[in-house]
GROMACS .gro file of C-alpha atoms in nm:
model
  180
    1UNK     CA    1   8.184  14.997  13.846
    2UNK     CA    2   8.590  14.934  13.887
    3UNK     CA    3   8.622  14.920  13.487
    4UNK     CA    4   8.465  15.234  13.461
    5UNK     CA    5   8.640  15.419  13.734
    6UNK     CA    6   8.963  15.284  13.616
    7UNK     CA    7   8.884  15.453  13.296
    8UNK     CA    8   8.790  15.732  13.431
    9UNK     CA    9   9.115  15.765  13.619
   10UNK     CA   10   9.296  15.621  13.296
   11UNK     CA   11   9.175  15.923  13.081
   12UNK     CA   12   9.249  16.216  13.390
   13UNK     CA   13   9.604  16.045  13.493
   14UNK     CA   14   9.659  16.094  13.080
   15UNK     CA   15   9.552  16.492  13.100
   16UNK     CA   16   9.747  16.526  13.377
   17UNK     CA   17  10.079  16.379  13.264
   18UNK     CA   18  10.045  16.546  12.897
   19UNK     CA   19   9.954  16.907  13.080
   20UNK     CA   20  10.279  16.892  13.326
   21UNK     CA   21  10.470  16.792  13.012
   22UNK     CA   22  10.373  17.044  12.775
   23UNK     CA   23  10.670  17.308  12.892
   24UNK     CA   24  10.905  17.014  12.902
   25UNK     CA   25  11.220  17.051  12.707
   26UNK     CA   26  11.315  16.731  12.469
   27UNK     CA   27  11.606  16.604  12.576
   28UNK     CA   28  11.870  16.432  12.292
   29UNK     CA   29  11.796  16.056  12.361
   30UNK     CA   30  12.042  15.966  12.082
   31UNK     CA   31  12.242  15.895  12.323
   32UNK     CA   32  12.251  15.691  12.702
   33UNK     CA   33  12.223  16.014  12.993
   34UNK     CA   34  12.558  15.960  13.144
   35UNK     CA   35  12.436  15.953  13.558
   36UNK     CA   36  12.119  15.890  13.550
   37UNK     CA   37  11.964  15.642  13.786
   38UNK     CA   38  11.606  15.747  13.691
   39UNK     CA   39  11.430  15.412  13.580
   40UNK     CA   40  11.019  15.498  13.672
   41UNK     CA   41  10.825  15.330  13.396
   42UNK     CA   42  10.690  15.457  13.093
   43UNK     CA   43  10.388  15.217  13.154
   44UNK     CA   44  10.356  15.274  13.509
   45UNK     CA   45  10.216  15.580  13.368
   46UNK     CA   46   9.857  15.554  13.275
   47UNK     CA   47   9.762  15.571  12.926
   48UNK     CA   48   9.419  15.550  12.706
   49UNK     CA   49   9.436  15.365  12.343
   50UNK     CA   50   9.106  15.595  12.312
   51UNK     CA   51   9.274  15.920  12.389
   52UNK     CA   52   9.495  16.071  12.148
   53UNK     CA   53   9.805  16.242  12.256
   54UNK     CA   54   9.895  16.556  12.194
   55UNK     CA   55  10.156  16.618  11.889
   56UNK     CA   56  10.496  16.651  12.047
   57UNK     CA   57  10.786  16.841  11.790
   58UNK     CA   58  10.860  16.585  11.525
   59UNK     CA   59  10.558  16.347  11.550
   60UNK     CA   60  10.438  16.509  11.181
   61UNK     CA   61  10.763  16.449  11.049
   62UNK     CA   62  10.907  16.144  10.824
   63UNK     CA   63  11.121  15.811  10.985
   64UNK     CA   64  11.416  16.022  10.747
   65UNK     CA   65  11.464  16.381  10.899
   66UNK     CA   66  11.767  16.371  11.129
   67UNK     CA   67  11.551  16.680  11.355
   68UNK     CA   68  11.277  16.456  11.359
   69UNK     CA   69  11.245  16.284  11.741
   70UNK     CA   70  11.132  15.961  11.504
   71UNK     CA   71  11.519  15.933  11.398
   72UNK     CA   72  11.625  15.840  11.774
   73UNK     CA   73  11.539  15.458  11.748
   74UNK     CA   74  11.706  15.355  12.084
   75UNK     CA   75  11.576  15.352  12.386
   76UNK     CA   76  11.789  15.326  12.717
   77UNK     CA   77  11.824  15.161  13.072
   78UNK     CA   78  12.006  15.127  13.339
   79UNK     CA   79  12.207  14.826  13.444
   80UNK     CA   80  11.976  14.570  13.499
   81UNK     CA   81  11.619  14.745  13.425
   82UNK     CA   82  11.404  14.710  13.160
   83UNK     CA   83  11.148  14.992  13.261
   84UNK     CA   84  11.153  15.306  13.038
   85UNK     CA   85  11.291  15.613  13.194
   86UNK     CA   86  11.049  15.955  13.135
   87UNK     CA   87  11.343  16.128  12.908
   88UNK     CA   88  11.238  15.874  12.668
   89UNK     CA   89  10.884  15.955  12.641
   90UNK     CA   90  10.853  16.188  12.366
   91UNK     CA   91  11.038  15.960  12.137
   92UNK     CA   92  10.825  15.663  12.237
   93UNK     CA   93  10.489  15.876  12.192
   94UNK     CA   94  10.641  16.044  11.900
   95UNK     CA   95  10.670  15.648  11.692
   96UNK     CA   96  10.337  15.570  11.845
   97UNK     CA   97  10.182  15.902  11.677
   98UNK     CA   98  10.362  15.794  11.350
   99UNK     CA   99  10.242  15.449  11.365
  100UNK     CA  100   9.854  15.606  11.439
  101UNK     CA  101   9.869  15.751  11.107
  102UNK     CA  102  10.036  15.527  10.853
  103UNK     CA  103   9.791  15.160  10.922
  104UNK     CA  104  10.029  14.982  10.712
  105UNK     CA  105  10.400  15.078  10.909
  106UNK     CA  106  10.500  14.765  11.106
  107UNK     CA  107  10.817  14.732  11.326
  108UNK     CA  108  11.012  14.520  11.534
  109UNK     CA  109  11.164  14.591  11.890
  110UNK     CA  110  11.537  14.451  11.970
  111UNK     CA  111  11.614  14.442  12.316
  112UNK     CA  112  11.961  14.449  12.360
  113UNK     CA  113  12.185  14.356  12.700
  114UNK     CA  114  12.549  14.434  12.785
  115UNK     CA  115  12.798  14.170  12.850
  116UNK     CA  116  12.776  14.091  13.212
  117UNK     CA  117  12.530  13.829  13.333
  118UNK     CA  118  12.454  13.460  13.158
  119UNK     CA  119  12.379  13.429  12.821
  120UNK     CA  120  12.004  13.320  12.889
  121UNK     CA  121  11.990  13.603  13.149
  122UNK     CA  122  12.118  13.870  12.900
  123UNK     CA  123  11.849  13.764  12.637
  124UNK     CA  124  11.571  13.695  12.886
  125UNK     CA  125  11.662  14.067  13.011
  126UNK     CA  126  11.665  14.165  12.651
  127UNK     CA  127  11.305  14.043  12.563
  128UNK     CA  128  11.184  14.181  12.870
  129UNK     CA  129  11.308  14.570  12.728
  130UNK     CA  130  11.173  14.474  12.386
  131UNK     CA  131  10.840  14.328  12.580
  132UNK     CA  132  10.808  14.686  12.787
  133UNK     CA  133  10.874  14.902  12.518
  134UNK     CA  134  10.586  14.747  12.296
  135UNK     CA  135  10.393  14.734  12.605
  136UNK     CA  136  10.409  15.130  12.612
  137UNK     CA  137  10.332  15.174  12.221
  138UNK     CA  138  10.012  14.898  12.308
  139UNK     CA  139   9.919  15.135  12.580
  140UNK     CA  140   9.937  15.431  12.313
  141UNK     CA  141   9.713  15.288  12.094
  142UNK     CA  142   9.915  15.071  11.889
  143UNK     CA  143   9.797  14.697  11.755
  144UNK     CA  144   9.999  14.396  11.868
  145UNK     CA  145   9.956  14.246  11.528
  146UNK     CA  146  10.186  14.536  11.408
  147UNK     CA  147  10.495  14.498  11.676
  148UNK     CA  148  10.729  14.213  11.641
  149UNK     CA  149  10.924  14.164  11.965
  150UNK     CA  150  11.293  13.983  11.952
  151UNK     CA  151  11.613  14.004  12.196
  152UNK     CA  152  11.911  13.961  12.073
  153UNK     CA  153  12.074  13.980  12.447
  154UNK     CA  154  12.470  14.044  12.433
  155UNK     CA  155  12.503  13.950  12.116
  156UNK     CA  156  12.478  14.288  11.942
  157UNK     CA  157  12.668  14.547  12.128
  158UNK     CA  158  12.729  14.914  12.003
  159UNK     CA  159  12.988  15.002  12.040
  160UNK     CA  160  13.212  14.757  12.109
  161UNK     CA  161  13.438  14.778  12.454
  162UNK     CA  162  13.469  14.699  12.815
  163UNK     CA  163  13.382  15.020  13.057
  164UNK     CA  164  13.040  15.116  13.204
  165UNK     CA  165  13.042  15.388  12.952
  166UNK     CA  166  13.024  15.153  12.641
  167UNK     CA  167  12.776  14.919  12.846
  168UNK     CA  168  12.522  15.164  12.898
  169UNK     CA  169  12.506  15.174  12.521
  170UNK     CA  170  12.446  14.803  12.493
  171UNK     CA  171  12.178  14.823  12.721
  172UNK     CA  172  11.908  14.951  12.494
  173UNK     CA  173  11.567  14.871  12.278
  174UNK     CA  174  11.608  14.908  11.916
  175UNK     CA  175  11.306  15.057  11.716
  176UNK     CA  176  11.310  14.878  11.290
  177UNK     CA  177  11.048  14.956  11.062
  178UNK     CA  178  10.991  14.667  10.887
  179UNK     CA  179  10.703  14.832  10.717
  180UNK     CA  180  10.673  15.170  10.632
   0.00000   0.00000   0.00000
């Protein structure tokens, strides 16, 4: 009785979320939001690997087109979170659609930390954003067997610097197609 319920409230949670979303503007993720303090999960959101979700702009487009929202490969946190903010949503549904139709693309995650903190913090923090971000794509339907976790902690900053404004850009998951 409690599996099917939670299905049941799985599948109506899903229409929900995708019918308050569907006048939502895309916001350019290319980038970390400068201020924002938002850090509600993308998972804490309920989704169905049986339901599809609706095409958002750019989900029928290729991993090359620069509009496409499958060219924004980072996603971003704040200092010491590893839960994905919503303004990353339609880029995280948008690889998960791509990934739905092409049964042979494969990719890795990177989770990536800023400076401050331990070394085995920063790449324990780092797996844990590259852990919740496949967590999300899981959620959306996606195979384990095709997402390839790995965190590479401080060690890979972009840019490179010493502010709050370069370490928000360290603090990221990096999508790689490994397999296209």
């Amino acid at each position: 009785m409690t599996i099917k319920l939670s299905a049941v409230s799985l599948v109506s949670s899903l229409v929900l979320m995708l019918g308050g979303c569907a006048s939502e503007q895309v916001k350019d993720s290319s980038a970390p939001p400068s201020g924002s303090n938002t850090s509600t999960a993308l998972h804490s959101a309920p989704h169905s690997a049986a339901t599809a979700v609706a095409p958002r702009a750019g989900a029928g487009r290729t991993l090359q087109d620069p509009g496409s929202l499958l060219a924004k490969r980072s996603i971003y946190y704040d200092f010491d979170q590893y839960d994905i903010k919503p303004e990353y949503r339609p880029v995280v549904e948008a690889h998960a659609a791509y990934l739905r139709s092409r049964d042979s693309a494969m990719l890795r995650i990177e989770g990536n930390a800023d400076e401050r903190g331990s070394r085995e913090y920063n790449l324990a923090l780092g797996q844990r954003r590259a852990d919740s971000l496949k967590r999300a794509l899981l959620l959306l339907g996606i195979p384990d067997q095709r997402i390839e976790t790995v965190s590479w902690g401080e060690e890979k900053p972009r840019p490179e610097g010493h502010d709050e404004n370069v370490w928000s850009q360290h603090r990221r998951s990096d999508i790689v197609y490994t397999q296209e």
